[in-house]
Amino acid sequence: MGIQNILLVINDPLYGLQLEESLSILGYTIVDQLNSYQNALDFVSLTDIELVIIDIPLEGPQNGLKLAEEHAFQNLPVILLTHHDSSEIYQKVVAVSHPLTLYLVKPFHIHSLDSIIKILAQHPIQEPKFIQGNSRSEFIAIKDIIYIEVEHNYIFIQTAARRYAFKKSLTQLKLQLPANRFLQVHRSFLVNKKFIKKIDLEKNIVEIAGYTLPLSRRMKHNLLSKNTAQHPLS
């Protein structure tokens, strides 16, 4: 499976636009271009993306090396960029606590970047793929889960094919899910970010794969405070 949706975290907006144009010509989709640590962290926590390209120097006190180590990035391949070709920078990249990080020194040819992206697509980060159902022979593919609902002592998992019921806590179930694939939009609802069609802040609802779910006041506040509500979440 190839990589399609890419987030750019670039400290130079002009360079970012040039990179975006080159990657778009190659067929990739640039979901956004950001230039700060906190904006990138907020965006990734709310949006379904497949790769992050990060400048090591970023706007603000934190840098791209620290950003790659954030929990929200641990199941995303990361390409780190820098102008400085030095042993010191290289050793810092090697020391980054992340399962799949590659490193490029500017300037580089766009085809070099393209080849690295293709290599990353062939070596995906290993993450849970199934949740066991109510019997030993029943398994639910995590990629097919549209949303998870909590009601009293039960968990309900909705897929396009059917609805499953479990007697367990949401905390227990979250431990079986890959990091950063799901978003809790309400205390009773956890949604798969890739199925989100629209978040309506006026009506306090989330439209997802033909279903309409409530958006809590707390999540609405989080969206507004992070200034990410204008981005399409898909």
Backbone as JSON, one array per atom type, in Angstrom:
{
  "sequence": "MGIQNILLVINDPLYGLQLEESLSILGYTIVDQLNSYQNALDFVSLTDIELVIIDIPLEGPQNGLKLAEEHAFQNLPVILLTHHDSSEIYQKVVAVSHPLTLYLVKPFHIHSLDSIIKILAQHPIQEPKFIQGNSRSEFIAIKDIIYIEVEHNYIFIQTAARRYAFKKSLTQLKLQLPANRFLQVHRSFLVNKKFIKKIDLEKNIVEIAGYTLPLSRRMKHNLLSKNTAQHPLS",
  "N": [[0.84, -1.19, 0.0], [0.61, 2.18, -0.9], [1.93, 5.43, 0.08], [0.01, 8.34, 0.51], [-1.24, 10.72, 1.67], [0.3, 13.52, 2.94], [1.87, 15.44, 5.47], [3.44, 18.56, 5.72], [5.91, 20.0, 7.69], [7.45, 22.73, 7.86], [9.95, 25.18, 8.21], [10.43, 27.33, 6.54], [8.3, 29.08, 4.66], [8.27, 29.62, 1.83], [10.04, 27.72, 0.76], [8.59, 25.51, 1.58], [6.28, 25.73, -0.03], [7.4, 25.29, -2.56], [8.28, 22.67, -2.24], [5.84, 21.41, -1.77], [4.57, 21.81, -4.26], [6.25, 20.29, -5.96], [5.94, 17.7, -4.88], [3.21, 17.36, -5.27], [3.06, 17.25, -8.05], [4.19, 14.78, -8.42], [2.13, 13.23, -7.6], [1.34, 13.06, -4.93], [-0.67, 13.94, -2.06], [-0.79, 16.89, -0.34], [-1.69, 17.53, 2.79], [-1.52, 19.67, 4.51], [0.51, 22.56, 5.3], [2.66, 23.41, 7.8], [4.41, 25.36, 10.33], [5.24, 25.26, 12.95], [5.95, 23.64, 16.08], [3.82, 23.14, 17.99], [1.48, 23.6, 16.44], [1.74, 21.58, 14.54], [1.64, 19.3, 16.17], [-0.97, 19.5, 17.22], [-2.45, 19.31, 14.84], [-1.84, 16.73, 13.83], [-2.91, 15.15, 15.84], [-5.58, 15.3, 15.3], [-6.1, 14.62, 12.67], [-6.13, 12.4, 9.84], [-3.3, 11.18, 8.55], [-0.48, 10.0, 6.53], [2.25, 10.27, 6.36], [4.9, 12.31, 7.61], [6.81, 15.12, 6.86], [9.47, 16.79, 8.16], [11.11, 19.76, 9.07], [14.14, 20.05, 10.84], [14.96, 22.41, 12.34], [12.51, 24.49, 13.78], [9.78, 26.88, 14.08], [9.75, 28.55, 17.17], [10.58, 27.29, 20.54], [10.96, 24.48, 20.52], [12.15, 21.66, 18.54], [12.27, 19.8, 15.35], [13.27, 17.25, 15.9], [12.43, 16.63, 18.5], [9.7, 16.77, 18.06], [9.21, 14.56, 16.41], [9.42, 12.55, 18.27], [7.14, 12.65, 19.76], [4.18, 11.12, 21.11], [1.95, 11.07, 19.39], [3.08, 10.87, 16.9], [4.19, 8.39, 16.66], [3.23, 6.21, 15.19], [3.55, 7.0, 12.63], [5.45, 7.29, 9.66], [8.42, 9.25, 9.42], [10.2, 11.86, 7.86], [13.07, 13.64, 8.26], [14.42, 16.88, 7.76], [17.25, 18.96, 6.99], [19.56, 21.73, 6.65], [22.1, 21.41, 7.5], [24.85, 19.53, 7.21], [26.26, 17.63, 9.23], [28.21, 15.74, 11.6], [27.31, 15.92, 14.2], [24.56, 16.66, 14.0], [23.65, 14.4, 12.65], [24.08, 12.35, 14.54], [22.25, 13.12, 16.47], [19.87, 12.69, 15.09], [19.97, 9.92, 14.76], [19.64, 9.21, 17.38], [16.99, 9.72, 17.91], [13.93, 8.79, 19.33], [12.01, 6.92, 17.72], [10.12, 4.72, 15.66], [10.47, 4.66, 12.84], [12.31, 6.62, 11.16], [13.72, 8.71, 8.75], [16.34, 10.6, 7.06], [17.28, 13.6, 5.45], [19.53, 15.75, 3.76], [19.42, 19.09, 2.81], [20.46, 20.84, -0.18], [18.32, 18.61, -2.04], [17.45, 16.29, -4.65], [14.17, 16.07, -5.96], [13.39, 13.55, -6.76], [14.95, 11.93, -5.19], [13.77, 12.26, -2.71], [11.26, 11.2, -3.35], [11.92, 8.52, -3.81], [12.65, 7.73, -1.24], [10.21, 8.01, 0.1], [8.77, 5.99, -1.16], [10.23, 3.77, -0.3], [9.67, 3.88, 2.46], [6.94, 3.32, 2.35], [6.98, 0.65, 1.74], [7.83, -0.49, 4.03], [6.02, -0.5, 6.4], [5.14, 0.83, 9.66], [4.75, -1.42, 12.27], [1.64, -2.2, 13.64], [-1.28, -2.84, 15.7], [-3.72, -4.87, 14.06], [-6.13, -6.18, 14.3], [-9.0, -6.69, 16.43], [-10.0, -8.93, 18.9], [-13.07, -10.66, 18.8], [-16.11, -11.76, 20.36], [-15.64, -14.41, 20.48], [-13.08, -16.95, 20.14], [-12.56, -17.31, 17.5], [-13.45, -15.08, 16.2], [-12.65, -12.05, 14.7], [-12.12, -8.57, 14.45], [-11.4, -6.27, 11.99], [-9.35, -3.53, 12.5], [-9.08, -1.38, 10.76], [-11.57, -1.29, 9.58], [-13.32, -0.35, 11.43], [-15.73, 2.04, 12.13], [-16.83, 3.67, 14.18], [-16.7, 3.72, 17.79], [-18.78, 3.04, 20.48], [-19.76, 3.85, 23.78], [-21.81, 2.52, 26.24], [-23.22, 2.4, 29.25], [-22.09, -0.49, 30.77], [-21.15, -1.57, 28.47], [-19.45, -1.89, 25.32], [-19.81, -0.82, 22.02], [-19.02, -1.66, 18.75], [-18.97, -0.26, 15.64], [-19.04, -1.22, 12.31], [-19.0, -1.11, 8.7], [-20.28, -3.4, 7.95], [-21.53, -4.63, 10.2], [-22.68, -4.42, 13.69], [-20.97, -4.72, 16.69], [-20.99, -6.05, 20.02], [-19.57, -5.66, 23.26], [-18.61, -6.55, 26.57], [-16.8, -4.65, 28.18], [-14.39, -2.16, 29.26], [-13.86, 1.17, 27.88], [-11.31, 2.07, 28.25], [-9.81, -0.31, 28.4], [-10.2, -1.24, 25.8], [-8.99, 0.75, 24.25], [-6.31, 0.23, 24.61], [-5.8, -1.73, 22.81], [-5.86, -0.53, 20.37], [-4.29, 1.13, 17.58], [-2.01, 3.87, 18.0], [-3.11, 7.2, 17.49], [-5.01, 6.78, 15.45], [-7.64, 7.04, 16.07], [-10.18, 9.28, 17.28], [-11.47, 10.83, 20.1], [-14.54, 12.1, 20.27], [-16.55, 12.58, 21.97], [-17.56, 11.72, 25.29], [-18.77, 9.3, 25.07], [-18.18, 8.37, 22.55], [-15.82, 7.21, 20.23], [-14.06, 7.83, 17.33], [-13.07, 6.67, 14.07], [-10.61, 8.35, 12.43], [-10.19, 8.42, 9.67], [-12.65, 8.08, 8.48], [-14.14, 10.32, 8.96], [-16.29, 12.8, 7.77], [-17.26, 15.39, 8.18], [-17.06, 17.95, 10.65], [-19.28, 19.65, 12.47], [-19.36, 22.6, 13.98], [-21.3, 24.36, 14.76], [-23.68, 22.95, 15.02], [-22.81, 21.04, 16.71], [-22.05, 18.38, 15.99], [-20.77, 15.32, 14.53], [-20.17, 14.13, 11.37], [-19.96, 11.02, 9.98], [-19.23, 8.56, 7.78], [-21.96, 8.18, 6.98], [-23.25, 8.24, 9.41], [-24.43, 10.21, 12.18], [-22.99, 11.75, 14.85], [-22.72, 12.88, 18.28], [-20.93, 15.87, 19.23], [-18.88, 16.71, 21.83], [-18.91, 19.44, 24.22], [-16.45, 19.91, 25.31], [-14.66, 18.81, 23.39], [-15.31, 20.44, 21.25], [-14.4, 22.89, 22.21], [-11.68, 22.27, 22.33], [-11.1, 21.97, 19.61], [-11.59, 24.56, 18.66], [-9.74, 26.03, 20.17], [-7.38, 25.02, 19.23], [-7.47, 25.89, 16.71], [-8.03, 24.39, 14.45], [-10.33, 23.72, 13.24], [-10.97, 24.61, 10.72], [-9.71, 22.95, 8.97], [-10.22, 20.3, 6.68], [-11.25, 17.29, 7.98], [-10.4, 14.18, 7.25]],
  "CA": [[0.0, 0.0, 0.0], [1.43, 3.37, -1.01], [1.68, 6.61, 0.91], [-0.67, 9.37, -0.28], [-1.48, 11.97, 2.4], [1.54, 13.96, 3.58], [1.9, 16.72, 6.18], [4.72, 19.24, 5.72], [6.19, 20.9, 8.82], [8.6, 23.39, 7.26], [10.13, 26.5, 8.83], [10.51, 28.34, 5.49], [7.07, 28.94, 3.86], [8.55, 29.6, 0.41], [10.57, 26.39, 0.46], [7.48, 24.59, 1.75], [5.43, 25.8, -1.23], [8.12, 24.64, -3.65], [8.25, 21.24, -1.96], [4.45, 20.99, -1.98], [4.32, 21.76, -5.7], [6.98, 19.16, -6.52], [5.31, 16.46, -4.43], [1.89, 17.28, -5.91], [3.3, 16.81, -9.43], [4.46, 13.35, -8.35], [0.89, 12.53, -7.28], [1.04, 13.03, -3.51], [-1.59, 14.94, -1.54], [-0.27, 17.61, 0.82], [-2.88, 17.86, 3.57], [-1.31, 21.01, 5.04], [1.89, 22.96, 5.54], [2.73, 24.12, 9.07], [5.8, 25.74, 10.62], [5.55, 25.26, 14.38], [5.85, 22.39, 16.84], [2.51, 22.95, 18.58], [0.48, 23.48, 15.38], [1.88, 20.25, 13.95], [1.16, 18.32, 17.14], [-2.43, 19.62, 17.25], [-3.0, 18.85, 13.57], [-1.69, 15.28, 13.73], [-3.81, 14.5, 16.8], [-6.96, 15.39, 14.82], [-6.2, 14.38, 11.23], [-5.61, 11.13, 9.35], [-2.24, 11.35, 7.57], [0.31, 8.79, 6.36], [3.68, 10.59, 6.41], [5.22, 13.68, 7.99], [8.14, 15.62, 6.5], [9.69, 17.8, 9.2], [12.37, 20.47, 9.22], [14.67, 19.94, 12.2], [14.68, 23.69, 13.0], [11.12, 24.92, 13.65], [9.44, 28.11, 14.79], [9.53, 28.31, 18.59], [11.71, 26.7, 21.29], [11.12, 23.05, 20.26], [12.59, 21.37, 17.17], [11.69, 18.64, 14.68], [13.71, 16.01, 16.55], [11.51, 16.4, 19.62], [8.36, 16.55, 17.5], [9.14, 13.17, 15.93], [9.34, 11.65, 19.42], [5.82, 12.76, 20.41], [3.37, 9.9, 21.0], [1.04, 11.16, 18.24], [3.83, 10.6, 15.67], [4.89, 7.12, 16.76], [2.81, 5.25, 14.17], [3.68, 7.67, 11.33], [6.82, 7.45, 9.19], [8.88, 10.64, 9.49], [11.43, 12.26, 7.16], [13.62, 14.86, 8.84], [15.2, 17.67, 6.81], [18.11, 20.01, 7.54], [20.6, 22.29, 5.78], [23.41, 21.23, 8.13], [25.41, 18.19, 7.05], [27.31, 17.49, 10.24], [28.16, 14.52, 12.41], [26.52, 16.22, 15.39], [23.14, 16.55, 13.64], [23.37, 13.01, 12.31], [24.0, 11.57, 15.78], [20.99, 13.48, 17.12], [18.81, 12.0, 14.34], [20.08, 8.49, 15.11], [19.19, 9.03, 18.77], [15.56, 9.99, 18.01], [13.13, 7.63, 19.73], [10.9, 6.78, 16.77], [10.35, 3.44, 14.98], [10.79, 4.75, 11.41], [12.71, 7.98, 10.83], [14.8, 8.86, 7.78], [17.0, 11.89, 7.2], [17.78, 14.15, 4.19], [20.2, 17.03, 3.85], [19.13, 19.99, 1.7], [19.41, 20.58, -1.16], [18.24, 17.26, -2.57], [16.58, 16.18, -5.81], [12.83, 15.61, -5.57], [13.3, 12.1, -6.98], [15.55, 11.28, -4.03], [12.7, 12.24, -1.7], [10.23, 10.27, -3.82], [12.38, 7.14, -3.6], [12.59, 7.47, 0.2], [8.8, 7.82, 0.44], [8.39, 4.65, -1.64], [10.84, 2.8, 0.61], [8.89, 3.9, 3.7], [5.65, 2.66, 2.1], [7.21, -0.79, 1.69], [8.18, -0.94, 5.37], [5.12, 0.21, 7.34], [5.3, 0.6, 11.09], [3.86, -2.48, 12.72], [0.65, -1.79, 14.62], [-2.36, -3.83, 15.77], [-4.61, -4.87, 12.89], [-7.41, -6.8, 14.64], [-9.5, -6.83, 17.8], [-10.72, -10.19, 19.03], [-14.48, -10.52, 19.1], [-16.63, -12.46, 21.53], [-15.19, -15.8, 20.45], [-11.68, -17.07, 19.74], [-12.46, -17.32, 16.03], [-14.0, -13.83, 15.66], [-11.73, -10.93, 14.74], [-12.61, -7.35, 13.79], [-10.31, -5.49, 11.42], [-9.36, -2.18, 13.05], [-9.26, -0.42, 9.66], [-12.98, -1.27, 9.2], [-14.13, 0.25, 12.5], [-16.16, 3.41, 11.86], [-16.81, 4.33, 15.48], [-16.88, 2.9, 18.99], [-19.73, 3.7, 21.38], [-19.83, 3.36, 25.16], [-23.15, 2.64, 26.84], [-23.19, 1.69, 30.53], [-20.94, -1.38, 30.88], [-20.93, -2.2, 27.18], [-18.8, -1.2, 24.2], [-20.36, -1.21, 20.73], [-18.13, -1.33, 17.64], [-19.74, -0.16, 14.39], [-18.37, -1.3, 11.03], [-19.97, -1.01, 7.6], [-20.98, -4.68, 7.82], [-22.36, -4.98, 11.35], [-22.43, -3.79, 14.97], [-20.53, -5.7, 17.67], [-21.18, -5.64, 21.42], [-18.61, -6.25, 24.19], [-18.72, -6.1, 27.94], [-15.48, -4.23, 28.65], [-14.28, -0.7, 29.37], [-13.22, 1.85, 26.77], [-9.88, 2.12, 28.57], [-9.25, -1.59, 27.99], [-10.23, -1.34, 24.33], [-8.01, 1.69, 23.69], [-4.98, -0.39, 24.66], [-5.69, -2.62, 21.64], [-5.95, 0.28, 19.16], [-3.06, 1.84, 17.23], [-1.97, 5.28, 18.38], [-3.39, 8.27, 16.54], [-5.98, 6.45, 14.4], [-8.99, 7.33, 16.54], [-10.37, 10.57, 17.95], [-12.61, 10.81, 21.02], [-15.32, 13.32, 20.03], [-17.54, 12.65, 23.04], [-17.18, 10.71, 26.28], [-19.37, 8.02, 24.68], [-17.87, 8.02, 21.17], [-14.47, 7.25, 19.69], [-14.28, 7.66, 15.89], [-11.92, 6.44, 13.19], [-10.42, 9.64, 11.77], [-10.21, 8.34, 8.21], [-14.04, 8.07, 8.01], [-14.82, 11.59, 9.27], [-16.64, 13.63, 6.62], [-17.45, 16.79, 8.57], [-17.33, 18.3, 12.04], [-20.1, 20.86, 12.46], [-19.22, 23.23, 15.29], [-22.53, 25.07, 15.09], [-24.67, 21.96, 15.45], [-22.15, 20.12, 17.65], [-22.19, 17.01, 15.5], [-19.74, 14.77, 13.66], [-20.71, 13.28, 10.31], [-18.95, 9.99, 9.71], [-19.66, 7.37, 7.02], [-23.41, 8.04, 7.0], [-23.75, 8.34, 10.77], [-24.29, 11.52, 12.81], [-22.66, 11.53, 16.25], [-22.59, 14.15, 19.03], [-19.62, 16.45, 19.53], [-18.96, 17.26, 23.17], [-18.48, 20.83, 24.38], [-15.01, 19.89, 25.57], [-13.96, 18.62, 22.13], [-15.52, 21.66, 20.47], [-13.47, 23.88, 22.75], [-10.34, 21.87, 21.9], [-10.97, 22.28, 18.18], [-11.52, 26.01, 18.5], [-8.51, 26.54, 20.76], [-6.26, 24.6, 18.37], [-7.64, 26.57, 15.42], [-7.92, 23.37, 13.4], [-11.66, 23.4, 12.75], [-11.13, 24.93, 9.32], [-9.11, 21.94, 8.14], [-11.08, 19.14, 6.46], [-10.77, 16.08, 8.66], [-10.84, 13.05, 6.43]],
  "C": [[0.88, 1.24, 0.0], [1.04, 4.45, -0.03], [1.07, 7.69, 0.03], [-0.72, 10.71, 0.45], [-0.27, 12.36, 3.25], [1.34, 15.31, 4.26], [3.31, 17.28, 6.11], [4.83, 20.14, 6.94], [7.52, 21.57, 8.5], [8.74, 24.8, 7.82], [10.21, 27.64, 7.82], [9.3, 28.18, 4.57], [7.32, 28.85, 2.36], [9.1, 28.24, -0.02], [9.46, 25.34, 0.58], [6.56, 24.56, 0.55], [6.09, 25.12, -2.41], [8.1, 23.12, -3.48], [6.85, 20.68, -2.19], [4.14, 20.84, -3.46], [5.0, 20.54, -6.34], [6.34, 17.83, -6.14], [3.94, 16.26, -5.07], [2.03, 16.79, -7.36], [3.55, 15.3, -9.47], [3.24, 12.54, -7.92], [0.53, 12.45, -5.81], [0.05, 14.15, -3.14], [-0.99, 15.58, -0.3], [-1.47, 18.11, 1.62], [-2.77, 19.24, 4.21], [0.18, 21.28, 5.14], [1.91, 23.83, 6.79], [4.19, 24.45, 9.37], [6.16, 25.74, 12.11], [5.25, 23.9, 15.02], [4.41, 22.15, 17.31], [1.42, 22.81, 17.52], [0.53, 22.09, 14.74], [1.34, 19.17, 14.88], [-0.37, 18.32, 17.21], [-3.04, 19.01, 15.99], [-2.96, 17.33, 13.46], [-2.65, 14.56, 14.68], [-5.25, 14.46, 16.31], [-7.17, 14.89, 13.4], [-5.55, 13.06, 10.84], [-4.58, 11.4, 8.26], [-1.35, 10.11, 7.55], [1.82, 9.02, 6.45], [3.84, 12.04, 6.83], [6.65, 14.0, 7.55], [8.4, 16.85, 7.36], [11.07, 18.44, 9.07], [12.86, 20.3, 10.66], [14.54, 21.28, 12.93], [13.24, 24.13, 12.73], [10.91, 26.24, 14.38], [9.15, 27.8, 16.25], [10.7, 27.58, 19.23], [11.97, 25.23, 20.99], [11.55, 22.83, 18.8], [11.95, 20.09, 16.63], [12.1, 17.31, 15.28], [12.78, 15.64, 17.7], [10.1, 16.11, 19.14], [8.2, 15.1, 17.05], [8.99, 12.18, 17.08], [7.99, 11.7, 20.14], [5.01, 11.49, 20.14], [2.49, 9.91, 19.75], [1.74, 10.82, 16.93], [4.39, 9.18, 15.62], [4.43, 6.08, 15.74], [2.82, 5.87, 12.78], [5.14, 7.68, 10.9], [7.18, 8.93, 9.11], [10.15, 10.8, 8.66], [11.87, 13.59, 7.73], [14.53, 15.56, 7.83], [16.08, 18.69, 7.55], [19.07, 20.51, 6.48], [21.99, 21.9, 6.26], [23.86, 19.77, 8.04], [26.58, 18.03, 8.01], [27.12, 16.21, 11.03], [27.29, 14.73, 13.64], [25.02, 16.07, 15.12], [22.78, 15.09, 13.36], [23.22, 12.16, 13.57], [22.71, 11.87, 16.54], [19.81, 12.79, 16.42], [18.8, 10.52, 14.7], [19.51, 8.22, 16.5], [17.69, 9.26, 18.95], [14.8, 8.71, 18.33], [11.87, 7.56, 18.87], [11.16, 5.54, 15.93], [10.76, 3.55, 13.51], [11.05, 6.2, 11.0], [13.86, 7.95, 9.83], [15.21, 10.34, 7.73], [17.54, 12.34, 5.84], [18.42, 15.51, 4.44], [19.86, 17.85, 2.61], [20.43, 20.55, 1.13], [19.45, 19.13, -1.64], [17.31, 17.28, -3.78], [15.24, 15.6, -5.38], [12.67, 14.11, -5.78], [13.97, 11.31, -5.86], [14.52, 11.18, -2.9], [11.62, 11.24, -2.08], [10.65, 8.83, -3.57], [12.34, 6.77, -2.12], [11.14, 7.21, 0.63], [8.34, 6.42, 0.02], [9.0, 3.55, -0.77], [10.06, 2.72, 1.93], [7.56, 3.18, 3.53], [5.79, 1.14, 2.09], [7.55, -1.37, 3.06], [7.32, -0.22, 6.42], [5.43, -0.13, 8.79], [4.28, -0.44, 11.54], [2.93, -1.96, 13.82], [-0.47, -2.81, 14.64], [-3.31, -3.72, 14.57], [-6.01, -5.42, 13.21], [-7.71, -6.68, 16.13], [-10.26, -8.14, 17.87], [-12.15, -9.93, 19.43], [-14.88, -11.32, 20.33], [-16.29, -13.95, 21.54], [-13.75, -15.84, 19.95], [-11.52, -16.99, 18.23], [-12.96, -16.03, 15.39], [-12.99, -12.69, 15.82], [-12.3, -9.76, 13.93], [-11.42, -6.56, 13.28], [-10.41, -4.04, 11.91], [-9.61, -1.15, 11.96], [-10.72, -0.29, 9.24], [-13.87, -0.63, 10.26], [-14.45, 1.69, 12.15], [-16.17, 4.22, 13.15], [-17.04, 3.31, 16.59], [-17.75, 3.68, 19.96], [-19.71, 3.04, 22.76], [-21.24, 3.57, 25.69], [-23.2, 1.76, 28.08], [-21.93, 0.81, 30.6], [-20.57, -2.05, 29.56], [-20.21, -1.26, 26.21], [-19.44, -1.73, 22.92], [-19.41, -0.74, 19.64], [-18.95, -1.38, 16.35], [-18.8, -0.25, 13.19], [-19.42, -1.14, 9.93], [-20.82, -2.26, 7.52], [-21.92, -4.98, 8.97], [-21.94, -4.21, 12.6], [-22.1, -4.88, 15.98], [-20.73, -5.15, 19.08], [-20.19, -6.39, 22.31], [-18.91, -5.74, 25.59], [-17.31, -5.83, 28.46], [-15.43, -2.72, 28.68], [-13.6, -0.12, 28.13], [-11.7, 1.94, 27.0], [-9.18, 0.82, 28.14], [-9.16, -1.7, 26.48], [-9.19, -0.43, 23.68], [-6.61, 1.1, 23.66], [-4.73, -1.29, 23.46], [-5.67, -1.85, 20.32], [-4.62, 0.95, 18.85], [-3.14, 3.31, 17.62], [-2.34, 6.17, 17.21], [-4.35, 7.92, 15.41], [-7.39, 6.86, 14.77], [-9.02, 8.64, 17.32], [-11.6, 10.47, 18.84], [-13.36, 12.13, 20.89], [-16.35, 13.57, 21.12], [-17.15, 11.58, 24.05], [-17.73, 9.33, 25.92], [-18.97, 7.56, 23.27], [-16.4, 8.24, 20.81], [-14.59, 6.95, 18.2], [-12.97, 7.42, 15.15], [-11.74, 7.68, 12.32], [-10.54, 9.56, 10.25], [-11.64, 8.35, 7.64], [-14.77, 9.39, 8.25], [-15.06, 12.39, 7.99], [-16.73, 15.11, 6.99], [-17.63, 16.89, 10.08], [-18.03, 19.65, 12.03], [-20.08, 21.48, 13.85], [-20.45, 24.02, 15.7], [-23.58, 24.11, 15.64], [-24.1, 20.97, 16.47], [-22.35, 18.65, 17.26], [-20.97, 16.64, 14.65], [-20.41, 13.87, 12.64], [-19.63, 12.31, 9.88], [-19.59, 8.78, 9.04], [-21.17, 7.12, 7.1], [-24.04, 8.11, 8.37], [-23.54, 9.77, 11.28], [-24.13, 11.3, 14.32], [-22.51, 12.86, 16.97], [-21.14, 14.56, 19.21], [-19.72, 17.12, 20.9], [-18.48, 18.71, 23.21], [-16.97, 20.9, 24.61], [-14.22, 19.73, 24.27], [-14.13, 19.83, 21.23], [-14.55, 22.74, 20.92], [-12.04, 23.57, 22.31], [-10.09, 22.22, 20.44], [-10.8, 23.77, 17.95], [-10.19, 26.56, 19.03], [-7.29, 26.17, 19.93], [-6.35, 25.22, 16.98], [-7.5, 25.59, 14.26], [-9.28, 23.06, 12.79], [-11.81, 23.69, 11.28], [-10.52, 23.87, 8.41], [-10.11, 20.8, 7.9], [-10.49, 17.93, 7.13], [-11.29, 14.89, 7.9], [-9.85, 11.91, 6.52]]
}
